[in-house]
Amino acid sequence: MSGRLFIVGLGPGDPSLQTPRAGEVLAQATDVVGYGPYVARVPERVGLTRHITDNREEIARARHALQLAAEGRSVAVVSSGDPGVFAMASAVFEAIESGTPDWRAIDIEVVPGVSAMFAAAARLGAPLGHDFCAISLSDNLKPWDVVLERLTAVARAGFVIALYNPISKARPWQLGAAFERLREVLGPQTPVAFARAISRPDERLLTTDLASAQPGDADMSTLVLIGSAQTRRIERRDGRSWLYTRRSLEAAS
Amino acid sequence: MSGRLFIVGLGPGDPSLQTPRAGEVLAQATDVVGYGPYVARVPERVGLTRHITDNREEIARARHALQLAAEGRSVAVVSSGDPGVFAMASAVFEAIESGTPDWRAIDIEVVPGVSAMFAAAARLGAPLGHDFCAISLSDNLKPWDVVLERLTAVARAGFVIALYNPISKARPWQLGAAFERLREVLGPQTPVAFARAISRPDERLLTTDLASAQPGDADMSTLVLIGSAQTRRIERRDGRSWLYTRRSLEAAS
C-alpha cells in the first residue's frame, strides 16, 4: 500500500544542469515538498500538490513527506544542488530512524544532482582539483568550537575547503571568525572565492585572497571556497582569471 | 581564430544522470578527447573525431586538446563524474599555466557533472550528510606520508571520507595501509562502503565496517566511503539497509 519517496537534487539552478532523472521523477510525483524557492523550480501541473515549508523545519518537512508516502502517494522532496550535501536526504533518514517502523518499508530513491560546490568550481576553473572538503559553518547543529577545530585540521593538512551556509541573519559573525582562524594557518595570498547563485540569473563571482576576504561579500546563497598552497590563479588574455589547484604537491611559492 | 574547449563531466554512467548541458556541448564538438571508456560514452556521428588516450597521460592529453582548440576546433575533453574532481579540469589548467600564451585566449567552459561520490552516496542513503572530504589515494602525485597525514587529520576531526583511486595494479597496497591507519583513529564499527560503477550495468555496492573492510573488495572503478562517529545504519523492512550521517553531533554510541 505504501507509495514512493524521491529525494531529489535540482542542481544549482539552470535547467541545463538538472539531470534527466530529476525531471522523470518530478513528472510522476503527486506531491512535491520543500523550501519555497526550490519548490518554485518544479513546473506546476494538474495532479501535483505543492507543500512549501520554511527552510528551518527540515525534520518536520521530512516527517510530512514520509507520512504522505506511507499513505500511498508519490512524493518528491526537493533540494537545490545535490540532496545529500547539507540538504534534505540526511533529514529524511534521521526522521526514519526515529519514526514509525512502517517508514522502513517505503521505496526511497535519492536522485543525485550537480552540487553548488561543483558548479562554482566549474565556473572558476578547477579549484577542487585535488584533495578537498566541505564544511557547514552553521552552528545550529554542532558547537562552534568543533567548526574551528575542523577548519584548522583541514587547512593544516592542505585541503581546499568549501564553506556551506557561510552566513545568515541568525549567524552574522561566524564567517569572519572562520577567516580569522584560517589566517593563522594559511598564507595571506591563499585564493578565496565567493560564488553566489551559480548558473542562476543573479549569479555573482568574486575572487580575492585570504588577507582581503570580507565576510560581507557572502550571503545565504553564497558558497565560499578557500584554496590551498597548491591553488593558483592564471591570468586570461581577456583580463579575467582562472583558479585551479595543482594535482601534485610542491613547495608553496 | 581560436576555437572552444569544453571540459565535460559525463556523470557516473547512466544517461539519465548526465546533464543536458553536457549533451549540448558534445553535440557541437568537432573533437572529443579522453580515456577510452569515457570517449566510448559519447555517441559517434559524422563530423566528430575521437581521440583516445591512455588514462595515465593526462597532461599530454590536455595539451593535445588545447592545441586543437587553438587551431580553431571545438573540443570536448571528457571525464566520468565531475571533471573537476580528480579528473581532467585541473590537468588542462596546469597545461595552460606552463604552455604557450595563446592558450590563455581560448574560450573554456567547464561543464560540471554528478560526481561518483554523490552517485554512491545517493545509492547508499545519505552518508555525506554532514562535513565530508575527498582524498585521492594515488601517490603518483603526492608522497604517501602526506596521504596518511591527511587521513589521520580528517578522521580525527570527524569528517566522512570519500577515497578516490583506492587501488590499481601499480598501487596494490595503499588501501590496506589506509584502512590500518584509519583503524588507529576510528572505532571498529565505523561504517565503510565500497561503491563500484554506480548507475552502470556492472554496479556493485557493499557495506561493511572498518574492522572487516577488505582492500580486495575495491578495484579501479570503486569509490570507498568511510563513515564518521555520526554515521548510522538503518535496517530496512526488506532486509537491506541505508547508511546516513546525522547532521548534529552527539556522543559516539
XYZ file of C-alpha atoms in Angstrom:
506
model
C 0.000 0.000 0.000
C 2.895 2.392 0.505
C 3.910 4.937 -2.085
C 7.284 6.183 -3.130
C 9.617 8.827 -1.847
C 12.093 10.591 -4.125
C 14.750 12.799 -2.557
C 15.707 14.956 -5.496
C 18.617 17.260 -6.262
C 17.548 20.017 -8.652
C 21.117 21.103 -9.452
C 22.457 24.625 -8.967
C 19.658 26.407 -10.798
C 19.983 26.410 -14.567
C 17.679 23.780 -16.110
C 20.548 22.593 -18.332
C 22.314 21.393 -15.170
C 19.347 19.402 -13.826
C 19.576 15.668 -14.560
C 17.001 13.946 -16.773
C 16.321 11.579 -13.866
C 15.210 14.508 -11.698
C 12.777 15.549 -14.424
C 11.426 11.999 -14.735
C 10.657 11.591 -11.047
C 9.156 15.074 -10.762
C 6.864 14.193 -13.680
C 5.451 11.187 -11.805
C 5.170 12.748 -8.347
C 1.788 13.503 -6.820
C 3.325 15.762 -4.168
C 6.385 17.979 -4.038
C 7.722 19.038 -0.657
C 10.407 21.605 0.128
C 11.600 25.106 0.776
C 9.687 27.674 -1.290
C 12.387 28.745 -3.768
C 13.170 25.111 -4.605
C 9.531 24.033 -4.964
C 9.102 27.046 -7.273
C 11.579 25.428 -9.675
C 9.226 22.461 -10.207
C 6.714 23.168 -13.010
C 3.111 23.326 -11.828
C 0.717 20.821 -13.327
C -2.680 19.258 -12.679
C -2.343 16.430 -10.169
C 0.718 17.826 -8.429
C 0.265 19.217 -4.930
C 2.915 21.607 -3.679
C 3.838 21.664 0.023
C 6.021 24.643 0.890
C 7.735 24.910 4.257
C 10.231 27.221 5.890
C 13.909 26.357 5.466
C 14.439 25.739 9.180
C 11.866 22.973 9.505
C 13.816 20.146 7.930
C 12.801 17.305 10.236
C 9.124 18.320 10.287
C 9.217 18.525 6.482
C 10.850 15.102 6.258
C 8.183 13.551 8.508
C 5.429 15.129 6.457
C 6.901 13.708 3.240
C 7.260 10.239 4.802
C 3.681 10.344 6.053
C 2.399 11.214 2.572
C 4.444 8.382 1.038
C 3.206 5.942 3.683
C -0.362 6.891 2.659
C 0.430 5.689 -0.857
C 1.368 8.962 -2.536
C 4.384 9.525 -4.765
C 6.341 12.255 -3.050
C 9.336 14.303 -4.216
C 11.355 16.120 -1.559
C 13.380 18.717 -3.446
C 16.690 20.392 -2.632
C 18.920 22.674 -4.637
C 22.232 21.141 -5.759
C 22.745 17.590 -4.516
C 20.240 16.389 -1.883
C 22.919 14.576 0.116
C 25.090 17.658 0.700
C 23.827 19.764 3.615
C 20.301 19.247 2.299
C 17.247 17.056 2.809
C 18.499 13.479 2.407
C 20.077 13.259 5.848
C 16.989 14.798 7.482
C 14.730 12.202 5.851
C 16.822 9.269 7.101
C 17.051 10.827 10.545
C 13.243 11.032 10.586
C 13.023 7.381 9.510
C 15.417 6.229 12.239
C 13.313 7.834 14.958
C 9.945 7.255 13.279
C 7.311 4.576 12.882
C 8.584 1.163 11.656
C 6.260 1.446 8.631
C 8.509 4.095 7.167
C 11.275 1.492 6.753
C 9.156 -0.186 4.081
C 8.887 2.924 1.901
C 10.530 2.679 -1.502
C 13.055 5.541 -1.468
C 15.181 6.812 -4.337
C 17.764 9.533 -3.826
C 18.387 11.348 -7.119
C 21.848 12.953 -7.022
C 22.441 16.363 -8.544
C 25.168 18.783 -9.541
C 26.144 20.345 -6.233
C 26.706 24.062 -5.650
C 30.362 23.394 -4.944
C 30.994 21.666 -8.263
C 29.030 24.293 -10.198
C 31.091 27.007 -8.505
C 34.344 25.160 -9.160
C 33.443 24.735 -12.836
C 32.838 28.475 -13.201
C 36.158 29.297 -11.551
C 38.321 26.741 -13.350
C 39.370 23.742 -11.260
C 39.874 24.886 -7.649
C 38.806 21.460 -6.303
C 41.447 19.797 -8.477
C 42.966 17.899 -5.600
C 42.004 16.752 -2.071
C 39.136 18.886 -0.779
C 36.467 19.054 1.893
C 33.077 20.593 2.553
C 32.156 22.134 5.908
C 28.944 23.773 7.028
C 29.567 26.912 9.069
C 26.176 26.620 10.713
C 26.465 26.037 14.431
C 22.793 25.165 14.788
C 23.741 21.503 14.794
C 27.321 21.418 16.079
C 29.251 23.545 18.582
C 31.275 26.412 17.114
C 34.466 25.028 18.684
C 34.062 21.921 16.537
C 33.755 24.072 13.422
C 37.006 25.856 14.287
C 38.812 22.599 15.070
C 37.740 21.145 11.741
C 38.809 24.245 9.821
C 42.208 24.163 11.474
C 42.692 20.452 10.809
C 41.892 20.581 7.106
C 43.724 23.849 6.431
C 46.874 22.483 8.082
C 46.549 19.228 6.155
C 46.398 21.016 2.785
C 42.778 20.526 1.724
C 40.871 23.001 -0.389
C 37.807 23.981 1.670
C 34.236 24.618 0.522
C 32.238 26.511 3.142
C 28.479 25.915 3.042
C 25.978 28.077 4.964
C 28.629 30.774 5.468
C 26.366 33.485 6.855
C 22.774 34.335 7.744
C 20.901 36.903 9.819
C 20.968 34.497 12.751
C 24.698 33.773 12.222
C 26.301 37.064 11.221
C 29.794 36.683 12.744
C 30.827 33.092 12.007
C 32.360 33.652 8.583
C 34.581 36.461 9.875
C 35.712 34.251 12.735
C 36.420 31.439 10.276
C 38.576 33.749 8.138
C 40.469 34.832 11.272
C 41.188 31.249 12.198
C 42.247 30.358 8.656
C 44.637 33.352 8.568
C 46.512 31.753 11.483
C 47.167 28.656 9.365
C 47.247 29.702 5.699
C 49.245 32.371 3.887
C 47.694 35.793 3.158
C 47.832 35.146 -0.598
C 45.727 31.988 -0.379
C 42.981 32.361 -3.011
C 39.407 32.803 -1.761
C 36.326 32.802 -3.979
C 32.755 33.874 -3.251
C 30.413 32.045 -5.627
C 26.823 33.203 -5.375
C 23.772 31.673 -7.086
C 25.895 29.991 -9.767
C 24.008 29.382 -13.033
C 21.058 31.495 -11.865
C 20.220 34.957 -13.227
C 21.622 36.623 -10.112
C 24.950 34.775 -10.286
C 27.936 36.665 -8.904
C 31.523 35.533 -8.695
C 34.264 37.261 -6.743
C 37.828 36.072 -6.287
C 40.234 37.582 -3.783
C 42.783 36.358 -1.266
C 42.587 35.430 2.377
C 44.156 38.687 3.554
C 41.435 40.711 1.802
C 38.401 38.426 2.105
C 35.387 40.265 3.549
C 32.516 38.338 5.174
C 30.120 40.937 3.791
C 30.719 39.553 0.308
C 28.814 36.391 1.261
C 25.089 35.884 1.755
C 22.873 32.832 2.267
C 23.175 31.905 -1.429
C 26.979 32.034 -1.469
C 29.468 29.205 -1.404
C 32.902 30.295 -0.158
C 35.953 28.415 -1.448
C 39.320 28.607 0.320
C 42.320 27.438 -1.686
C 45.368 25.519 -0.526
C 49.060 26.231 -1.037
C 48.674 24.490 -4.422
C 45.862 26.736 -5.671
C 46.960 29.081 -8.468
C 45.488 31.970 -10.383
C 46.050 32.069 -14.160
C 45.575 35.398 -15.916
C 43.451 35.069 -19.013
C 44.024 37.093 -22.151
C 40.766 38.990 -21.509
C 41.908 40.228 -18.096
C 39.840 37.777 -16.106
C 41.418 34.806 -14.386
C 41.005 31.117 -13.702
C 41.612 29.411 -10.359
C 42.871 25.874 -10.222
C 44.557 23.566 -7.749
C 47.573 21.580 -8.867
C 47.317 17.816 -8.682
C 50.864 17.420 -7.443
C 52.457 18.743 -4.302
C 55.250 21.237 -4.477
C 56.630 23.820 -2.100
C 54.376 26.843 -1.629
C 55.535 29.767 -3.744
C 40.571 32.431 -34.798
C 40.675 30.230 -31.722
C 38.074 27.556 -31.109
C 36.454 26.430 -27.935
C 37.351 23.968 -25.244
C 34.707 22.204 -23.169
C 35.811 20.219 -20.137
C 32.836 17.945 -19.662
C 31.615 15.742 -16.829
C 29.624 12.800 -18.179
C 28.185 11.846 -14.788
C 28.563 8.426 -13.166
C 27.415 6.422 -16.170
C 23.646 6.204 -16.587
C 22.489 8.630 -19.307
C 19.682 9.825 -17.010
C 22.357 11.283 -14.723
C 24.180 13.212 -17.475
C 23.229 16.895 -17.605
C 21.508 18.354 -20.663
C 24.378 20.854 -20.899
C 26.855 18.015 -21.386
C 24.726 16.705 -24.247
C 24.528 20.176 -25.816
C 28.268 20.740 -25.878
C 29.010 17.204 -27.085
C 26.570 17.816 -29.965
C 28.552 20.860 -31.143
C 32.075 19.481 -30.646
C 34.280 18.654 -33.630
C 36.670 16.628 -31.455
C 36.287 14.572 -28.312
C 39.380 13.771 -26.275
C 39.726 11.388 -23.352
C 40.291 7.982 -21.835
C 38.773 5.207 -23.966
C 35.844 4.118 -21.766
C 34.703 7.741 -21.380
C 35.034 8.616 -25.071
C 33.004 5.465 -25.779
C 30.072 7.071 -23.900
C 29.887 9.879 -26.491
C 27.678 8.901 -29.440
C 29.578 8.628 -32.737
C 28.464 10.929 -35.533
C 29.718 12.367 -38.822
C 31.974 15.346 -38.166
C 33.122 14.210 -34.736
C 36.702 12.987 -34.416
C 37.503 10.796 -31.418
C 40.945 10.999 -29.784
C 41.502 8.177 -27.318
C 44.471 8.195 -24.955
C 45.655 6.106 -22.050
C 44.465 7.124 -18.589
C 47.972 7.968 -17.378
C 48.692 10.631 -19.981
C 46.602 13.443 -18.546
C 48.943 16.371 -19.247
C 49.772 15.177 -22.781
C 46.040 14.756 -23.423
C 45.336 18.240 -22.072
C 47.994 19.790 -24.329
C 46.617 17.963 -27.331
C 43.114 19.277 -26.621
C 44.404 22.835 -26.149
C 46.331 22.632 -29.413
C 43.234 21.503 -31.292
C 41.191 24.351 -29.768
C 43.936 26.868 -30.617
C 43.667 25.705 -34.238
C 40.024 26.718 -34.241
C 38.338 23.422 -33.451
C 35.573 22.865 -30.909
C 36.995 20.332 -28.492
C 35.359 18.369 -25.673
C 37.624 16.801 -23.063
C 35.507 14.202 -21.309
C 35.708 12.735 -17.810
C 33.405 10.453 -15.890
C 31.581 12.072 -12.955
C 32.524 15.715 -12.423
C 35.555 16.920 -14.413
C 36.873 18.988 -11.503
C 37.165 16.055 -9.081
C 40.373 14.056 -9.628
C 39.757 14.327 -13.363
C 40.770 16.387 -16.387
C 39.954 20.010 -15.445
C 42.991 20.507 -13.229
C 45.294 18.926 -15.838
C 44.021 21.311 -18.524
C 44.691 24.405 -16.407
C 48.088 23.056 -15.402
C 48.899 22.677 -19.121
C 47.725 26.245 -19.755
C 49.849 27.659 -16.944
C 53.022 26.121 -18.370
C 52.002 26.435 -22.032
C 52.026 28.969 -24.843
C 50.409 32.358 -24.042
C 47.917 31.800 -26.899
C 46.172 29.175 -24.842
C 45.101 31.872 -22.362
C 42.828 33.291 -25.055
C 40.887 30.045 -25.575
C 37.214 30.166 -24.654
C 36.877 27.443 -21.998
C 33.701 26.108 -20.412
C 33.821 23.551 -17.624
C 30.552 21.577 -17.555
C 30.034 20.151 -14.070
C 28.591 16.696 -13.582
C 27.173 14.344 -10.970
C 30.297 13.011 -9.276
C 30.927 9.375 -8.400
C 30.864 10.256 -4.707
C 27.394 11.811 -4.847
C 26.030 8.986 -7.008
C 27.404 6.479 -4.494
C 26.022 8.432 -1.564
C 22.581 8.600 -3.186
C 22.514 4.832 -3.641
C 23.514 4.254 -0.009
C 21.191 6.819 1.615
C 22.898 9.969 2.866
C 26.379 9.055 4.146
C 27.742 12.503 3.169
C 25.018 14.176 5.219
C 27.447 16.304 7.172
C 31.031 17.601 6.855
C 32.970 15.401 4.431
C 36.121 15.266 2.354
C 37.517 13.609 -0.744
C 41.060 12.230 -0.890
C 42.878 10.509 -3.720
C 44.903 7.521 -2.519
C 47.172 7.778 -5.527
C 50.729 8.572 -4.545
C 51.776 9.280 -8.122
C 51.412 12.993 -7.409
C 51.949 13.317 -3.655
C 54.109 11.424 -1.155
C 52.408 8.593 0.692
C 53.242 10.204 4.049
C 51.070 13.148 3.044
C 48.180 10.816 2.260
C 48.470 9.224 5.717
C 48.716 12.608 7.452
C 45.609 13.812 5.656
C 43.651 10.671 6.502
C 44.601 10.997 10.153
C 43.674 14.683 10.272
C 40.205 14.302 8.775
C 39.338 11.098 10.622
C 40.261 12.697 13.950
C 38.290 15.813 13.064
C 35.105 13.837 12.363
C 34.770 14.091 8.579
C 33.192 11.405 6.444
C 35.867 10.409 3.908
C 35.493 9.540 0.225
C 38.548 7.700 -1.106
C 39.181 8.110 -4.835
C 41.652 5.932 -6.779
C 41.748 3.410 -3.936
C 43.687 0.692 -5.717
C 45.313 -0.268 -9.009
C 47.839 -2.786 -10.279
C 50.586 -0.222 -9.767
C 49.300 0.649 -6.268
C 48.142 -2.618 -4.704
C 48.921 -1.992 -1.019
C 47.815 1.599 -0.354
C 44.170 0.909 0.503
C 45.138 -1.711 3.089
C 47.613 0.705 4.628
C 44.915 3.411 4.670
C 42.497 1.083 6.493
C 45.250 0.268 9.011
C 45.846 3.935 9.698
C 42.115 4.661 9.991
C 41.690 1.784 12.487
C 44.093 3.633 14.805
C 41.746 6.640 14.850
C 38.190 5.380 14.269
C 36.153 2.702 16.015
C 35.907 -0.815 14.545
C 32.166 -0.378 13.930
C 32.665 2.689 11.709
C 30.651 2.033 8.528
C 32.607 1.500 5.305
C 31.052 1.225 1.854
C 32.519 0.026 -1.441
C 30.591 1.594 -4.297
C 31.594 0.281 -7.705
C 30.457 1.577 -11.116
C 27.345 3.194 -9.660
C 24.485 3.542 -12.177
C 26.316 1.360 -14.712
C 25.306 -2.221 -15.615
C 28.168 -3.645 -13.528
C 27.239 -1.639 -10.402
C 28.106 -3.324 -7.115
C 27.529 -1.997 -3.636
C 28.962 -3.487 -0.452
C 28.658 -2.106 3.065
C 30.683 -3.355 5.982
C 32.593 -1.861 8.899
C 36.155 -0.727 9.383
C 37.141 -3.849 11.344
C 36.065 -6.101 8.445
C 36.861 -3.950 5.412
C 38.960 -5.839 2.845
C 41.048 -3.965 0.255
C 40.300 -6.750 -2.226
C 36.697 -5.529 -2.397
C 37.847 -2.412 -4.264
C 39.063 -2.056 -7.823
C 39.849 0.914 -10.071
C 36.143 1.651 -10.563
C 35.339 1.685 -6.844
C 34.774 4.626 -4.562
C 35.355 3.773 -0.886
C 33.390 5.715 1.730
C 34.467 5.786 5.386
C 31.848 6.982 7.857
C 32.284 9.105 10.944
C 31.075 8.539 14.505
C 27.762 10.064 13.363
C 27.205 7.624 10.502
C 24.363 5.170 11.168
C 22.922 2.124 9.514
C 19.126 1.826 9.320
C 17.664 -1.621 8.710
C 15.022 -1.591 6.008
C 11.930 -3.767 6.059
C 13.299 -5.765 3.105
C 16.479 -6.746 4.972
C 18.741 -4.270 3.197
C 19.953 -1.144 4.906
C 20.522 2.557 4.420
C 23.608 4.478 5.564
C 23.311 8.072 6.630
C 25.288 10.604 8.633
C 23.491 12.651 11.238
C 23.544 16.406 10.811
C 24.028 17.055 14.504
C 26.844 15.984 16.779
C 26.225 13.631 19.620
C 28.413 11.284 21.603
C 29.550 8.241 19.652
C 27.487 5.186 20.532
